[in-house]
Short mmCIF file of C-alpha atoms and ligand atoms in Angstrom, two decimals:
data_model
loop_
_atom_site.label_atom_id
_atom_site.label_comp_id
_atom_site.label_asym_id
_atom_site.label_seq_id
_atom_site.Cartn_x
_atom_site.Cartn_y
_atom_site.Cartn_z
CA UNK N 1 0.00 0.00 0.00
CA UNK N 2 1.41 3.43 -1.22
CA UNK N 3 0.94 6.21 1.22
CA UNK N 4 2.76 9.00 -0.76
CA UNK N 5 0.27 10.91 -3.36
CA UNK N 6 1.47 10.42 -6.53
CA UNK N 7 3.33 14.00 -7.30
CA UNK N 8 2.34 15.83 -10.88
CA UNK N 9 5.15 15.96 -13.23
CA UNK N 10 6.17 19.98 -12.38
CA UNK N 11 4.51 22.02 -15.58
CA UNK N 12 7.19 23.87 -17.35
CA UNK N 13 6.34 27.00 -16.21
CA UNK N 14 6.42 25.99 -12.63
CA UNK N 15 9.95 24.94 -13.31
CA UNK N 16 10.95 28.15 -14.47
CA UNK N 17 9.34 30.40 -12.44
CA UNK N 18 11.26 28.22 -9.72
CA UNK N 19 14.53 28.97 -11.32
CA UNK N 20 13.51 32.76 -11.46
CA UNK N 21 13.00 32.75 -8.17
CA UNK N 22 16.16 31.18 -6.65
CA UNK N 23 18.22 33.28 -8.69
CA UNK N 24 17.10 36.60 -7.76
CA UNK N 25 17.36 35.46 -4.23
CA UNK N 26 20.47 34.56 -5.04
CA UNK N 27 20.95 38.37 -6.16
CA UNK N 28 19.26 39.76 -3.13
CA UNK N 29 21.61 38.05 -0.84
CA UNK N 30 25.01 39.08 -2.41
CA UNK N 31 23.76 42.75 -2.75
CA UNK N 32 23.04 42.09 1.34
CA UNK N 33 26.40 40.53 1.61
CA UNK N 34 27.83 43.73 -0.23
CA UNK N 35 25.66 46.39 1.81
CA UNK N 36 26.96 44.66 4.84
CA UNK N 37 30.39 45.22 3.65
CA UNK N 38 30.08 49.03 2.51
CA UNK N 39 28.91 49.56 5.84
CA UNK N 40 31.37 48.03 7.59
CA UNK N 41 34.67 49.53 5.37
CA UNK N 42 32.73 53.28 5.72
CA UNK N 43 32.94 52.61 9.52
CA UNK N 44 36.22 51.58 9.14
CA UNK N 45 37.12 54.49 6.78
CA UNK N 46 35.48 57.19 9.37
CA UNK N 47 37.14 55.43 12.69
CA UNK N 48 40.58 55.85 11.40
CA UNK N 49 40.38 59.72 11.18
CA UNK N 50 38.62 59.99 14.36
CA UNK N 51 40.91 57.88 15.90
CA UNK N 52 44.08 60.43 14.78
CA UNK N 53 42.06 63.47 15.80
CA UNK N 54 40.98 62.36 19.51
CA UNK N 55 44.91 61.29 19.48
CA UNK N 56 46.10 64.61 19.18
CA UNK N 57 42.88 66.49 21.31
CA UNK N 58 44.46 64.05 23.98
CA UNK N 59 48.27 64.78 23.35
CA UNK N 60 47.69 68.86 23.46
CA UNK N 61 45.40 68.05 26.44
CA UNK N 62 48.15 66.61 28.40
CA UNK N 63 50.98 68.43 27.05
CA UNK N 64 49.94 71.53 25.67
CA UNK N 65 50.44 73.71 28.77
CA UNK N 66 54.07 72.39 29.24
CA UNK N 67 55.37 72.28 25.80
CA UNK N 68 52.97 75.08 23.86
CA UNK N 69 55.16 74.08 20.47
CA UNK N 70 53.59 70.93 19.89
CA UNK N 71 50.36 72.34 19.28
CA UNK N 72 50.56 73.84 16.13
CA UNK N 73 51.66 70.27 14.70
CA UNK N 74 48.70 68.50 16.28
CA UNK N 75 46.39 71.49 15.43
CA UNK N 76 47.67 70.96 11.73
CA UNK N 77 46.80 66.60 11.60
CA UNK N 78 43.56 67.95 13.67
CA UNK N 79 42.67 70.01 10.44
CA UNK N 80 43.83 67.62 7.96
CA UNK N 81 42.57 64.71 9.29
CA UNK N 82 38.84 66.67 9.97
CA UNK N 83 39.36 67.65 5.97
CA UNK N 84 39.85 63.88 5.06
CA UNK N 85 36.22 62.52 6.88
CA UNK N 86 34.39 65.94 5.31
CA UNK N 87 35.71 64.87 1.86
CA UNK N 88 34.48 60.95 2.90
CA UNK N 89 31.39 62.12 3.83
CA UNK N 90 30.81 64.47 1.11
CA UNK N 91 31.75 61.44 -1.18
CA UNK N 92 29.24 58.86 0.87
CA UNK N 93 26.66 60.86 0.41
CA UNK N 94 26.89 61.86 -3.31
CA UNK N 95 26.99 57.80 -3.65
CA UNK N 96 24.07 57.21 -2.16
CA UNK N 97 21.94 60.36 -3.66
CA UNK N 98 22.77 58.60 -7.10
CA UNK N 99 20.93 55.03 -5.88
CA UNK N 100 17.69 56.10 -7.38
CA UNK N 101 18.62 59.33 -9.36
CA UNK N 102 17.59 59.77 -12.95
CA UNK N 103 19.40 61.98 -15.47
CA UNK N 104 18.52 64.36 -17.99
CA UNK N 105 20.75 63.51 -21.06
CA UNK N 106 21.06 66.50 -24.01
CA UNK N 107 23.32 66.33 -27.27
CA UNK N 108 26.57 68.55 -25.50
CA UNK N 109 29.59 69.28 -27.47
CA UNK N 110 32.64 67.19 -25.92
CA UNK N 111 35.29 69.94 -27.35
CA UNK N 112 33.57 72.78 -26.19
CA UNK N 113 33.56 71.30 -22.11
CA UNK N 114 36.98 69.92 -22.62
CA UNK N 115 38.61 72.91 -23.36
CA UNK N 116 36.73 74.66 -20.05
CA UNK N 117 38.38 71.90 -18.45
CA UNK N 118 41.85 71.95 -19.70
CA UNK N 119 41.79 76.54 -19.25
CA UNK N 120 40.49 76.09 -15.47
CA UNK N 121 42.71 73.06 -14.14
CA UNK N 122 45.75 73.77 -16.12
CA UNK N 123 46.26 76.77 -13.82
CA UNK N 124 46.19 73.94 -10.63
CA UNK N 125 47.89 70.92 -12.17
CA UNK N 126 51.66 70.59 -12.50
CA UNK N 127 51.28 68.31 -15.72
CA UNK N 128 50.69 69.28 -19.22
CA UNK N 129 47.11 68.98 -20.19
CA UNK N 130 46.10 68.66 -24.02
CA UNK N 131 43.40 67.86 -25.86
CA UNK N 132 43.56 65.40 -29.65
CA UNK N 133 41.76 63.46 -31.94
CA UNK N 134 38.90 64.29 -33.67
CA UNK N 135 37.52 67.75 -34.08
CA UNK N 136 34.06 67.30 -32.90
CA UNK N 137 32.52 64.55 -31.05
CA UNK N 138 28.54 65.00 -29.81
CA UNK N 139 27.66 62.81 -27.30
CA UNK N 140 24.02 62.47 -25.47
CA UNK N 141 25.05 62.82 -21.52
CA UNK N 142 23.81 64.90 -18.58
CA UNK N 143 26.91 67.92 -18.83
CA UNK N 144 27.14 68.22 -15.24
CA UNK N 145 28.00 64.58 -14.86
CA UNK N 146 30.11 64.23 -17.80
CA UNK N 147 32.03 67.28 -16.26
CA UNK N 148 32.34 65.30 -12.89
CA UNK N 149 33.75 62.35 -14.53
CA UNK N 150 36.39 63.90 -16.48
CA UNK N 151 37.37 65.89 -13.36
CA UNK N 152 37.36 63.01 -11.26
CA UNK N 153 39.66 60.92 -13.73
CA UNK N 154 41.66 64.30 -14.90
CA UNK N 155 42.52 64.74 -10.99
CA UNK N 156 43.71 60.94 -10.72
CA UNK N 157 46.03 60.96 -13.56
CA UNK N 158 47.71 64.12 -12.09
CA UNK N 159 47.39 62.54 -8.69
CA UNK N 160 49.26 59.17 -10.02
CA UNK N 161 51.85 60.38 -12.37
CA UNK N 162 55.04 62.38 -12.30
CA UNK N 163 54.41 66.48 -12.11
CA UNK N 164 56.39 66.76 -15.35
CA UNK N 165 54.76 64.18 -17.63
CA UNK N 166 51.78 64.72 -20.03
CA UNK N 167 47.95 64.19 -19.10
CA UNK N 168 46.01 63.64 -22.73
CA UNK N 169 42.03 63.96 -23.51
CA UNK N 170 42.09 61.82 -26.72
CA UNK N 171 38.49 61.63 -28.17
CA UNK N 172 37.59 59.44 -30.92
CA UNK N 173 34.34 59.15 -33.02
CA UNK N 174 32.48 57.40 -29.67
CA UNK N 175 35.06 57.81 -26.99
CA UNK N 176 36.42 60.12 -24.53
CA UNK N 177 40.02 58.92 -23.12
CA UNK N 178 41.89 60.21 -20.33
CA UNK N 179 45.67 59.31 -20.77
CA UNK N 180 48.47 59.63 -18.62
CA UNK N 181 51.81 58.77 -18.09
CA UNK N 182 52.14 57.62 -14.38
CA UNK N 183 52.32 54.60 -12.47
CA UNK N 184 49.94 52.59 -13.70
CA UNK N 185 47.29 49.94 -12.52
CA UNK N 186 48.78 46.65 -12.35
CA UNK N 187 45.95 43.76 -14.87
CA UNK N 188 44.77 42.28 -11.67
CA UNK N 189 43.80 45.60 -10.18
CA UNK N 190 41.89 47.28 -12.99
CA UNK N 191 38.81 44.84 -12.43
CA UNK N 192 38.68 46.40 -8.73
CA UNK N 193 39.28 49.54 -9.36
CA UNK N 194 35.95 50.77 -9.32
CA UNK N 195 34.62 49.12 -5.84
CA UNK N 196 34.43 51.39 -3.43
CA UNK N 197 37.00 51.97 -1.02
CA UNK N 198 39.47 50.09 -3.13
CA UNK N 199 43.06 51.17 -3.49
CA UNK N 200 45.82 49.86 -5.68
CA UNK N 201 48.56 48.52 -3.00
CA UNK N 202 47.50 50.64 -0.22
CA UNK N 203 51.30 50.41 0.72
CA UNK N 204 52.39 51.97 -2.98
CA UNK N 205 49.54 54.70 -2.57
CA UNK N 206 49.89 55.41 1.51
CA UNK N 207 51.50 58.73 0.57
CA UNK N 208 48.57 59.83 -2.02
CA UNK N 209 45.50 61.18 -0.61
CA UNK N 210 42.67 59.40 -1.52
CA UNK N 211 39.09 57.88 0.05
CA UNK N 212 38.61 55.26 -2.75
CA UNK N 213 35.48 56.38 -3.47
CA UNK N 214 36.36 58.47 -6.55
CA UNK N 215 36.15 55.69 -9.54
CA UNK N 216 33.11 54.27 -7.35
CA UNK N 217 31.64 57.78 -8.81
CA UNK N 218 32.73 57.94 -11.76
CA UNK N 219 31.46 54.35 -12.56
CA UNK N 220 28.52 55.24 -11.11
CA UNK N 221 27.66 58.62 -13.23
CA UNK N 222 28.68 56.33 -16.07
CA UNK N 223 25.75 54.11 -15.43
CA UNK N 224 23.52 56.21 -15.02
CA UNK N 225 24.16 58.20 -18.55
CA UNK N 226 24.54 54.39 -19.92
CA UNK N 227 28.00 55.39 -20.78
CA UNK N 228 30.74 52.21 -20.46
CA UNK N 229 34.11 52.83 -19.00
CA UNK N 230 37.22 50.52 -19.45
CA UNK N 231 40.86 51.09 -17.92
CA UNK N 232 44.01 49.86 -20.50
CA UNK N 233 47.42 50.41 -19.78
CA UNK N 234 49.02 53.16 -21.58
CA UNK N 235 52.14 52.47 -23.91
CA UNK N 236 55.01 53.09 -23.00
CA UNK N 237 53.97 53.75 -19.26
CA UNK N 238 50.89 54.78 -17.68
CA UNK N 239 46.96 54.56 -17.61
CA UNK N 240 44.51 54.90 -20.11
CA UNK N 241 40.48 55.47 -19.29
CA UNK N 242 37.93 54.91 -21.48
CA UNK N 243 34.61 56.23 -21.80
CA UNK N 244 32.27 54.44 -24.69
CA UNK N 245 29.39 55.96 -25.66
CA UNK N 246 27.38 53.64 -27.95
P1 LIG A 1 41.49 57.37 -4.67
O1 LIG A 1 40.74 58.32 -3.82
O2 LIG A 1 42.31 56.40 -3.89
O3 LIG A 1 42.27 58.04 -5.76
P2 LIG A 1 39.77 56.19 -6.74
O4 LIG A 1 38.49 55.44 -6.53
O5 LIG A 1 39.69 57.45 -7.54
O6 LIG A 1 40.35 56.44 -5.29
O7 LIG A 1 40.81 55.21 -7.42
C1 LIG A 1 40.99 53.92 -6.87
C2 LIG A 1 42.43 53.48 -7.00
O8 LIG A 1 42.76 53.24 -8.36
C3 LIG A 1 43.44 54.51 -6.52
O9 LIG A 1 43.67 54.41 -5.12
C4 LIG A 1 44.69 54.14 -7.31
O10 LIG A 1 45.36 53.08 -6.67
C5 LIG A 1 44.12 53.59 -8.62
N1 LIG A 1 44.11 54.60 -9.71
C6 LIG A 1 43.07 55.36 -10.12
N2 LIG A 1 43.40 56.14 -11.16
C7 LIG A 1 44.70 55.88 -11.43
C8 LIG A 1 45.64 56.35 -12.42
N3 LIG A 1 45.30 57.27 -13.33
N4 LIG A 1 46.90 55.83 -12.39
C9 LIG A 1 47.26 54.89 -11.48
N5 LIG A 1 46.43 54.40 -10.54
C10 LIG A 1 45.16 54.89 -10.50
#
């Protein structure tokens, strides 16, 4: 005597719908596993500044009075480390306004904002900026983005490379490239690059400012304007970005 019920062959559809639904939990819980790690490395990322500035409150509370000439030192890591969690938290937060944002893209004219670019940083950047390639490129893009993109990746090739080496907007008939020639990002760092917090060789970089949160941006804005980005060495030396649009 059989007690089980005899169990329907699952319809296709079942089957599927099955599948569906295993995979997006599947989804839900590495995006969980990931929040739970943003959290945790922005913690992280805040505590270490705090840290250095309750260090040095402490230090000129216990020394100050004896030895007044420490205190402009500690005064001066007070303000630079307070600068460093303002920038964090000024980054953070731009992140997370862009979770739901949507974008206004118009037709802009890449030459015309490059060469904005190139007159107002040249002033501030040691390296030689210049723009070639093609004389007119139109690309659909919110402007304001596009502007913070460039910025963002003009401001890391300056930040990576030698003061007297060459920093080069190359645009093509789709592309924008950023080109410099500094240290470059070793093959099995350019995949990471764009998590946030991540640093190349935190060791080799130590002596750069930086949050980590920059190309987290940048990748970001490029979603959002359904722009790709790709990162290629430069030959001879250096780092080539690339933005695709198309
Ligand atoms: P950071 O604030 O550290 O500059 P980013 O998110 O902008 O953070 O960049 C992440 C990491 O990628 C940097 O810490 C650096 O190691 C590497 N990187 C970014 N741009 C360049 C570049 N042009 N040349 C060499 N390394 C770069």
């Amino acid at each position: 005597y059989d007690t089980q019920l005899p169990i329907p062959e699952k319809p296709q559809e079942v089957k599927d719908l099955t599948n569906e639904f295993n995979q997006l939990l599947s989804q839900l819980n590495h995006q969980a596993i990931r929040d739970r790690q943003f959290v945790s490395d922005a913690s992280h990322e805040l505590r270490t500044p705090i840290t250095a500035i309750r260090g040095h409150v402490q230090f000129i509370q216990r020394h100050g009075k004896e030895h007044p000439e420490i205190i402009d030192k500690s005064v001066g890591f007070i303000d630079s480390e307070s600068k460093r969690m303002q920038k964090l938290i000024e980054s953070l937060l731009r992140l997370s306004r862009m979770d739901n944002a949507k974008v206004k893209r118009e037709k802009v004219d890449v030459k015309t904002v490059m060469s904005a670019i190139i007159e107002t940083y040249q002033e501030s950047i040691s390296q030689k900026l210049i723009l070639t390639g093609v004389s007119e490129l139109s690309v659909l893009v919110n402007q304001d983005n596009l502007e913070q993109m460039l910025i963002a990746l003009l401001n890391n090739a300056s930040k990576y490379s030698d003061k007297s080496s060459t920093i080069t907007f190359n645009l093509t008939e789709h592309t924008i490239e950023v080109i410099d020639e500094g240290m470059g990002i070793p093959d099995a760092d350019k995949s990471e690059i764009f998590e946030r917090f991540y640093r190349v060789d935190k060791a080799r970089t130590q002596k750069i400012p930086g949050t980590g949160l920059g190309l987290a941006i940048v990748k970001k804005l490029a979603d959002l304007n359904q722009i790709k980005i790709k990162v290629e060495d430069n030959k001879p030396r250096g780092t080539k970005f690339i933005l695709i649009f198309k």
